[in-house]
XYZ file of N, CA, C and O in Angstrom:
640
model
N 0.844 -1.171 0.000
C 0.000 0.000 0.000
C 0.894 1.241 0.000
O 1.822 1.134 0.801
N 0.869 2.191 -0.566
C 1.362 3.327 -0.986
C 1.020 4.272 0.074
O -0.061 4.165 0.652
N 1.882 5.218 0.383
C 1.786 6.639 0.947
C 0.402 7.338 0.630
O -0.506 7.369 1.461
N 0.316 7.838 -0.498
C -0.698 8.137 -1.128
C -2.006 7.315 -0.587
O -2.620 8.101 0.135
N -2.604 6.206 -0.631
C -3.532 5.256 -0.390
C -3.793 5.193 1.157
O -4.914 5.147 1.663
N -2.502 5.196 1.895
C -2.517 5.554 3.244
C -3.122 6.993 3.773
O -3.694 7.125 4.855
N -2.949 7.797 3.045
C -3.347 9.248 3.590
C -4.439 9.192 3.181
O -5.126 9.955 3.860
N -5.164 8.587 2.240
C -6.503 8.898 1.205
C -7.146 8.140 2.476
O -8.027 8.766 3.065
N -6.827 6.952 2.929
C -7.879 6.122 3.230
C -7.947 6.977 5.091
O -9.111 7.169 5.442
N -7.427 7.195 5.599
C -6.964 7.830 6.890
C -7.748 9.492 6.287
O -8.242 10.166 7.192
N -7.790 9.773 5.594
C -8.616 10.964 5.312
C -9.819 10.800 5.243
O -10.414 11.665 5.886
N -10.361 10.200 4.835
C -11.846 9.413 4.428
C -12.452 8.803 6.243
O -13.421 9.270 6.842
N -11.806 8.024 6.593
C -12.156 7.158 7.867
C -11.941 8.911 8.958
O -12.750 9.055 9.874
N -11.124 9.780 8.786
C -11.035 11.047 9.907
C -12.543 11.993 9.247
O -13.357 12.493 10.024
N -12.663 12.078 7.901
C -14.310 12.700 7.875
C -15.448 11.961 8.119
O -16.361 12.666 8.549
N -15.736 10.729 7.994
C -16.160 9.856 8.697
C -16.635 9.761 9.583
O -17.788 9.363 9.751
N -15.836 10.117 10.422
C -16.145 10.062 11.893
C -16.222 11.558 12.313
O -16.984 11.826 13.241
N -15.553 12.505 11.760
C -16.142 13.947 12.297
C -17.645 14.109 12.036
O -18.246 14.761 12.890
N -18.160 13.765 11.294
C -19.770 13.929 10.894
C -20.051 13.289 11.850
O -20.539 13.917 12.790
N -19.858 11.782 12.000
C -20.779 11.276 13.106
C -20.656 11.470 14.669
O -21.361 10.957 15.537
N -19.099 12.732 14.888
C -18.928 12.614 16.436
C -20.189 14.021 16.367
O -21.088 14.073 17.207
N -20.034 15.237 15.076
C -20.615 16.107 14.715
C -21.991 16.374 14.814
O -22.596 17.445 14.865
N -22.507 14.815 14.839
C -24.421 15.106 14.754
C -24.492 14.560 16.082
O -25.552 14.883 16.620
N -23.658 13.763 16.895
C -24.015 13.810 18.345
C -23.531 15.037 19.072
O -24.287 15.357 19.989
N -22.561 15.752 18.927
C -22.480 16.857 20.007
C -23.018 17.636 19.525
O -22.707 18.592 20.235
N -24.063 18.251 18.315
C -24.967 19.052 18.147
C -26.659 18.357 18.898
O -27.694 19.003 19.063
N -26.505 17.429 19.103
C -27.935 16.529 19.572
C -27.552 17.142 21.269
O -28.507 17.509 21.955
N -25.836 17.229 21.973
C -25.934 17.171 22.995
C -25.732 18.880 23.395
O -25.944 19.419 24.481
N -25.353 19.362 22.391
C -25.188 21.024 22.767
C -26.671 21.644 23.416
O -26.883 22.218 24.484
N -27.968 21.114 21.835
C -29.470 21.367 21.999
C -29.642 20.693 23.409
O -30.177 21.499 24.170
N -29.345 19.371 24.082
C -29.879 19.099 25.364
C -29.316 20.071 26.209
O -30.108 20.513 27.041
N -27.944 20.627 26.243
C -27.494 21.361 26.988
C -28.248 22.700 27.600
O -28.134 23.038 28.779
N -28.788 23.186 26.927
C -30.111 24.354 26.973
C -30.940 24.333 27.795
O -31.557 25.307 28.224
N -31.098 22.778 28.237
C -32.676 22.395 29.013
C -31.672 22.210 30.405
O -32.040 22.949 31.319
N -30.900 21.663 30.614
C -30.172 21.482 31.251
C -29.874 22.770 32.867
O -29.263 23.814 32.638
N -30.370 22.479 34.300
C -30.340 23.150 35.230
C -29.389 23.349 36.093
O -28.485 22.813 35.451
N -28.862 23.723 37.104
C -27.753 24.020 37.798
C -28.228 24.252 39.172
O -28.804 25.337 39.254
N -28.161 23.344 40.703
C -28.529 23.888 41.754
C -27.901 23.904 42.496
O -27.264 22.863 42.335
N -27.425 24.516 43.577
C -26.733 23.868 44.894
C -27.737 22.797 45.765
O -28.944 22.658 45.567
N -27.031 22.177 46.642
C -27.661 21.127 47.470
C -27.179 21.666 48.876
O -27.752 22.250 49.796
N -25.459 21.082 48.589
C -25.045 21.297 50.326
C -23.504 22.017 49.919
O -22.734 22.050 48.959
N -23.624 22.640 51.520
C -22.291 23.033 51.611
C -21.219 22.605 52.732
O -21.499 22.842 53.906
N -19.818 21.889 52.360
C -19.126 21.591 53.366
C -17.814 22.057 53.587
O -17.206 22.886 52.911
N -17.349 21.325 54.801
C -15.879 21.748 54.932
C -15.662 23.495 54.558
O -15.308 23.745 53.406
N -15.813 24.340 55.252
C -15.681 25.619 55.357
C -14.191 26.381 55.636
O -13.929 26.319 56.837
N -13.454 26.874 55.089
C -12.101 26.660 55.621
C -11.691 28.061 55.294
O -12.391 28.365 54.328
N -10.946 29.038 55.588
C -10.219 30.343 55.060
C -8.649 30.209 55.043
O -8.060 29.857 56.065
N -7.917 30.516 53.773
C -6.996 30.046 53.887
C -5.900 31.338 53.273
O -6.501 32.340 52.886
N -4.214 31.381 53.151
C -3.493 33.058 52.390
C -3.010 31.967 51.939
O -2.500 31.015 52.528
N -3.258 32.218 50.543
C -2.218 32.114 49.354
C -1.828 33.399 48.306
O -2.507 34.079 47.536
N -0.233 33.379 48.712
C 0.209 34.527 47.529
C -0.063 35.740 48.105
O 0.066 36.634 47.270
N -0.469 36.245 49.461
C -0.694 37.157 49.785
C -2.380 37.297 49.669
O -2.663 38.487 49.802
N -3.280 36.680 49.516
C -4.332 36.856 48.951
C -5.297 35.945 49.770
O -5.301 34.743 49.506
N -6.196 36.479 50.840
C -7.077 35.503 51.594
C -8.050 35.112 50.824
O -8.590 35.990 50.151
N -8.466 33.931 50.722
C -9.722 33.168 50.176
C -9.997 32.158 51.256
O -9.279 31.921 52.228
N -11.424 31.462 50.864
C -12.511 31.064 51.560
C -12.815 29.786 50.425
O -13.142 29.750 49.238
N -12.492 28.694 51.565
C -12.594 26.864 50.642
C -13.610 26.487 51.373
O -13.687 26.787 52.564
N -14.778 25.573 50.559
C -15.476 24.635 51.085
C -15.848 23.748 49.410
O -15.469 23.922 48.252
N -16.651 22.906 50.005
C -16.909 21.809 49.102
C -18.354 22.025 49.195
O -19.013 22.169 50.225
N -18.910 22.029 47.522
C -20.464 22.019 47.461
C -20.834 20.744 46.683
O -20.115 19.966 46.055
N -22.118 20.751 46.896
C -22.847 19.554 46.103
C -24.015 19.438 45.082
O -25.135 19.069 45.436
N -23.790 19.678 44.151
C -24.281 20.260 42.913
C -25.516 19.437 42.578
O -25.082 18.346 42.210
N -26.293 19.434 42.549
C -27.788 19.022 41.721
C -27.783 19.533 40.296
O -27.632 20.721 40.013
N -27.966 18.508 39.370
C -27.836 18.722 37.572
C -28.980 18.540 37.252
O -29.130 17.362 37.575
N -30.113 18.941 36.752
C -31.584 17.948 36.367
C -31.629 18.558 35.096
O -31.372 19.702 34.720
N -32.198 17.046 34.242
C -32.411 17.462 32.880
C -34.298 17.066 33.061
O -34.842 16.002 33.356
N -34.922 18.499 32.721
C -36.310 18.298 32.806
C -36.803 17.636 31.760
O -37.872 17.123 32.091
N -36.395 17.299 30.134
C -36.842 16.745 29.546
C -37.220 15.617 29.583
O -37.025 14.861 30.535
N -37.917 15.287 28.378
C -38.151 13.680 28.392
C -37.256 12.894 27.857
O -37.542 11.854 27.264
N -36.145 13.317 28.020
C -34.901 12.730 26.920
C -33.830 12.205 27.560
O -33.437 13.053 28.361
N -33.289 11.415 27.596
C -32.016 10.911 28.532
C -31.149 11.921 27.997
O -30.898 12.041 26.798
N -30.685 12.666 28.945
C -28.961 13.255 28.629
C -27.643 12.526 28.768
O -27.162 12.265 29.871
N -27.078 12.209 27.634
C -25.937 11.317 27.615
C -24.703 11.970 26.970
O -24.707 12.231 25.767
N -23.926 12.168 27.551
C -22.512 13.232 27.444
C -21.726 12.217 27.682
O -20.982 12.522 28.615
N -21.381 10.434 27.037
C -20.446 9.806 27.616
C -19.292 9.962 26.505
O -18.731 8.921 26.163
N -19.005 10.821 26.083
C -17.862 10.912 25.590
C -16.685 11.926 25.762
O -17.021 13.065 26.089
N -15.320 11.669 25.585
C -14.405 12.723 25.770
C -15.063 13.844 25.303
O -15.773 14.466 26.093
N -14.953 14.209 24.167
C -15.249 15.657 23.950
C -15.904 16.437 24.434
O -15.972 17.636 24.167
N -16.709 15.584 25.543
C -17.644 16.854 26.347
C -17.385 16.319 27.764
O -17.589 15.233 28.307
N -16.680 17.887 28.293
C -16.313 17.913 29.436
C -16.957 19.141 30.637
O -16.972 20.288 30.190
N -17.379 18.998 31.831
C -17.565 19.727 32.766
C -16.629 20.332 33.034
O -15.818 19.779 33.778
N -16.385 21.507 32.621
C -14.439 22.674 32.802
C -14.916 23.398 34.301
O -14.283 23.282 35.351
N -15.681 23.861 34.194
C -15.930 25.099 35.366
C -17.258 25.561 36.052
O -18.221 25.830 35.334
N -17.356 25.673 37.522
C -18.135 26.289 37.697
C -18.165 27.610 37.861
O -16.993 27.920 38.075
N -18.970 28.776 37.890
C -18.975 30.165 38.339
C -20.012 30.680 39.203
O -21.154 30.238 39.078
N -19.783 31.439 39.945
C -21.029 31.526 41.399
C -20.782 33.202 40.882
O -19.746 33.743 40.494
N -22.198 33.770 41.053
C -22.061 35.341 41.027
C -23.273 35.516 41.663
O -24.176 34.698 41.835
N -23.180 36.847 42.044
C -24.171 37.345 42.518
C -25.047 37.964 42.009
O -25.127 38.216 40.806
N -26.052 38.389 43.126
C -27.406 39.585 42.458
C -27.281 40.490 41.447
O -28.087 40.906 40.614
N -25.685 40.813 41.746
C -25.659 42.056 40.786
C -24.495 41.613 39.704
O -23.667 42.487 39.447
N -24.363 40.427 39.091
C -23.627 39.638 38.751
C -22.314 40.041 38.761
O -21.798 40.191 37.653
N -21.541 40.286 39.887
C -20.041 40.281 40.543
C -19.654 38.721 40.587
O -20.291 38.124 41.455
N -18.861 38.011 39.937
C -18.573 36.446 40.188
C -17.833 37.077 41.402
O -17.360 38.171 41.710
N -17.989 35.659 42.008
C -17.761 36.000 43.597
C -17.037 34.159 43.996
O -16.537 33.688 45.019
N -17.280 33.655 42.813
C -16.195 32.203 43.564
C -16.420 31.343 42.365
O -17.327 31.619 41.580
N -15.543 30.189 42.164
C -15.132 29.246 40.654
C -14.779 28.264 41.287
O -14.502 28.266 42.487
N -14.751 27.295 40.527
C -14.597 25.870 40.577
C -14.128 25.405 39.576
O -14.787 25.263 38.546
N -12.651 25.018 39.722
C -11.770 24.511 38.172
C -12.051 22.295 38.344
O -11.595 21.432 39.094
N -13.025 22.308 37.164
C -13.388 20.899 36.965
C -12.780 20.047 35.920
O -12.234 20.578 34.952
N -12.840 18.694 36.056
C -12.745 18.073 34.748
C -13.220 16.912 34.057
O -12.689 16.185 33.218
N -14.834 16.909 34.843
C -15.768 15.871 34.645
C -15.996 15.543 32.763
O -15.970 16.291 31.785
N -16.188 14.246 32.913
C -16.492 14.287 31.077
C -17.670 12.628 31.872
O -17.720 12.075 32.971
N -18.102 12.517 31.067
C -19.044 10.582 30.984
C -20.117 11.681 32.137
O -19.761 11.845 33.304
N -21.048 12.158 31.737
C -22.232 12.899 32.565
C -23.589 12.033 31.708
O -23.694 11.882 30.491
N -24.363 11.640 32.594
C -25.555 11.210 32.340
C -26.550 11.355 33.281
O -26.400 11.187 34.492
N -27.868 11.761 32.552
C -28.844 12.446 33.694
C -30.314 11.856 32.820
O -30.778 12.428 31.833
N -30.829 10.723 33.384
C -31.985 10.216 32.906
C -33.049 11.211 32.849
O -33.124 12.134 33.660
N -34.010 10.996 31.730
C -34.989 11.532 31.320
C -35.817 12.180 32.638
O -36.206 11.436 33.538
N -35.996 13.282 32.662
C -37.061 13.629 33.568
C -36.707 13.562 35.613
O -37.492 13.468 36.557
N -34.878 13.688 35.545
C -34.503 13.100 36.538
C -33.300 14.224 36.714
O -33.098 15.198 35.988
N -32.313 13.674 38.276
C -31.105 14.685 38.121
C -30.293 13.782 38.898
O -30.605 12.792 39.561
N -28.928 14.462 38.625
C -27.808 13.470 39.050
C -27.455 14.715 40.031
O -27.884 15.855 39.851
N -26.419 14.234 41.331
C -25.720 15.260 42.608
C -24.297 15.115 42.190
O -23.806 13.995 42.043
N -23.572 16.282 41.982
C -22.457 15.876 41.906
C -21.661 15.944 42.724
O -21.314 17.125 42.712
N -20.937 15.262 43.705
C -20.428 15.821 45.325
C -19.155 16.152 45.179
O -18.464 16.058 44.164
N -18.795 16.646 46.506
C -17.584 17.355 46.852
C -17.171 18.452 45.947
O -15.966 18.702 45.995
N -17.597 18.881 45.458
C -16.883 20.099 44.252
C -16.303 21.119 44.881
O -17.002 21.994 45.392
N -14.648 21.167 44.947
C -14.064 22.552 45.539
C -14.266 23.913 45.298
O -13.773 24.247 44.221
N -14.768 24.750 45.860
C -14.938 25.875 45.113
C -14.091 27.106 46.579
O -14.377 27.256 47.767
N -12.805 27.867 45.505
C -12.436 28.853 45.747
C -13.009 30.249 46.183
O -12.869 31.147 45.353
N -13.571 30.531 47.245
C -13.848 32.242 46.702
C -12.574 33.431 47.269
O -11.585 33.081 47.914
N -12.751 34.268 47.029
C -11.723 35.801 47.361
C -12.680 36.056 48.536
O -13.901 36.197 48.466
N -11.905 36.088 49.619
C -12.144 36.516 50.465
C -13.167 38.022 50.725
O -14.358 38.138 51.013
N -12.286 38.850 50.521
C -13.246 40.831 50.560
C -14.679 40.468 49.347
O -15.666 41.200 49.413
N -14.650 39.460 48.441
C -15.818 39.550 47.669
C -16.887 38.696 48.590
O -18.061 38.992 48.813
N -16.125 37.515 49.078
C -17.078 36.328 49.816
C -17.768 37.528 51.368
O -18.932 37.506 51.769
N -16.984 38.157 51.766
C -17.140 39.593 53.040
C -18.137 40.207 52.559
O -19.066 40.412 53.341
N -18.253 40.634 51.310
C -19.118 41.797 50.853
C -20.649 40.970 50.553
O -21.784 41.076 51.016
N -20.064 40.199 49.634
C -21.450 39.476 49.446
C -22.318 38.726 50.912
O -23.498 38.440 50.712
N -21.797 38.459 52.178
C -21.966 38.128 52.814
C -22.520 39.240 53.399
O -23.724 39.106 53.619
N -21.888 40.636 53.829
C -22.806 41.493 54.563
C -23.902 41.952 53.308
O -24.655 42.699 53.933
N -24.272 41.930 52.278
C -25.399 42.065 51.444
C -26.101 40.909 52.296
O -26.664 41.203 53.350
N -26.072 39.920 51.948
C -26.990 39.074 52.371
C -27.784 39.339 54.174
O -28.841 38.837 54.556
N -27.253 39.868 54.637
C -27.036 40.059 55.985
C -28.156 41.058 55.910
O -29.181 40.939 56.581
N -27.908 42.146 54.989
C -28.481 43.862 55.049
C -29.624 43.433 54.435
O -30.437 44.356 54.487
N -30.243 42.145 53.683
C -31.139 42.257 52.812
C -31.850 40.469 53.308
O -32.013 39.505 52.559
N -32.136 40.574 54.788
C -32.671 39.790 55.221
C -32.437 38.070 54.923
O -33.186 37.187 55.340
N -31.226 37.873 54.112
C -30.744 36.759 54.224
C -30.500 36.045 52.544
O -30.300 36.580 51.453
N -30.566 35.318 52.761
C -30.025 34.724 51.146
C -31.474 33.738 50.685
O -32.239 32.975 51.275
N -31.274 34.408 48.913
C -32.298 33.983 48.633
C -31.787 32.690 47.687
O -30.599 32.517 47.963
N -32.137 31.909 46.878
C -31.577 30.345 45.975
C -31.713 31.972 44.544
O -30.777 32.035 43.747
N -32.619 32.832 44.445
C -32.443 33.582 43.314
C -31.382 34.607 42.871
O -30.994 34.984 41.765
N -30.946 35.026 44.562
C -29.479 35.603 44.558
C -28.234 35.161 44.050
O -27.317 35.770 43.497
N -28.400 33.945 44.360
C -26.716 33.202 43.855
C -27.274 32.771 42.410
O -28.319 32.143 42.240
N -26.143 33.343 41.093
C -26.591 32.867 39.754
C -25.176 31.898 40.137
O -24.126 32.178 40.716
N -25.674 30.706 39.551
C -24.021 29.480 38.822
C -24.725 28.900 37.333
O -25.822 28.575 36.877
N -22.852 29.050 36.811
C -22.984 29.357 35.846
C -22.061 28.046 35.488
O -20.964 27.974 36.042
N -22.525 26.848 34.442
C -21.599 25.516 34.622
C -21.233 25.793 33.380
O -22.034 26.272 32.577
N -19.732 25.472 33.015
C -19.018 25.809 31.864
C -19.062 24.628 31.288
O -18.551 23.691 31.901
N -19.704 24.375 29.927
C -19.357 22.627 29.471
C -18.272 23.297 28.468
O -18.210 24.484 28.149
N -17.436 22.238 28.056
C -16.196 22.368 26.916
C -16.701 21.306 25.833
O -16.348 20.162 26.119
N -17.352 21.406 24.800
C -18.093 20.329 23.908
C -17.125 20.690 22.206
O -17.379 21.546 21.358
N -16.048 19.679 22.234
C -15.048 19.722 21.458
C -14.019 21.048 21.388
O -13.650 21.320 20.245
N -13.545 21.848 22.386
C -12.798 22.449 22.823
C -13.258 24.301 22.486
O -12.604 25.344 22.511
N -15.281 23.833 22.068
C -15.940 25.337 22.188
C -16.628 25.437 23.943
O -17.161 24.444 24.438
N -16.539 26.412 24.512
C -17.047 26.638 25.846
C -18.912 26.594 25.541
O -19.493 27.197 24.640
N -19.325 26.004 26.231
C -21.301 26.699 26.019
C -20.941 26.941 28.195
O -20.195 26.331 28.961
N -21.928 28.113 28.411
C -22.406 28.390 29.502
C -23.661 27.638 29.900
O -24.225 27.306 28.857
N -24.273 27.268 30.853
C -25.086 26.815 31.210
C -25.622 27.773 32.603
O -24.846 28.259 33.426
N -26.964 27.892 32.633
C -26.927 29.193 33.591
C -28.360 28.344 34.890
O -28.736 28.965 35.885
């Protein structure tokens, strides 16, 4: 077999398969849309200086629900859970979560918890947002926006 015949046939079998990885992560981008974001719990509370710079560690526990009637199935590399983002009322991000979940599945009409998730905040922002909450009778689930970053073949989609 020839050079030539080698690249032809390795060209053919690589478009091939881009179409067909192509019509599933467009099937899973559209589920991505329906797709919710909640907190559950919060643990391990910790304040810690790095770099000169106080921040505030605990571990949350994420609730995912896909309301459709559709199984959500993300079991492949190319789609990965990169990040979370926590902001506030007045959308100031106020704390992140560097992830690297990929194989996510969330049955039809159902939701998966995702536990322990570290999440960083900055200290004077986690202070501020904290006396808001304080001045404005307490914290509401509508105050905190999170914002889940999927990476679906190395384009970002937000999820809100």
């Amino acid at each position: 077999m020839s050079l030539r015949n080698v690249i032809i046939t390795v060209g053919i079998v690589g478009a091939f398969s881009y179409f067909l990885l192509g019509d599933k992560i467009k099937k899973i981008v559209e589920q991505l849309q329906n797709v919710k974001v909640l907190p559950v719990a919060f643990k391990n509370l910790n304040a810690k200086w790095n770099d000169g710079m106080p921040y505030v560690t605990f571990k949350l526990d994420l609730k995912v629900i896909n309301p459709t009637p559709v199984n959500f199935n993300a079991n492949i590399v190319a789609v990965t859970l990169k990040r979370i983002l926590f902001y506030d009322k007045k959308n100031v991000l106020f704390g992140s979560s560097e992830l690297n979940i990929n194989a996510i599945t969330i049955p039809a009409n159902s939701s998966i918890t995702l536990k322990d998730i570290p999440i960083a905040l900055d200290l004077k922002t986690a202070i501020n947002t904290a006396l808001s909450i304080i001045q404005n009778d307490g914290l509401k689930v509508d105050d905190v926006r999170i914002v889940a970053v999927i990476s679906v073949l190395g384009i970002d989609y937000k999820l809100t």
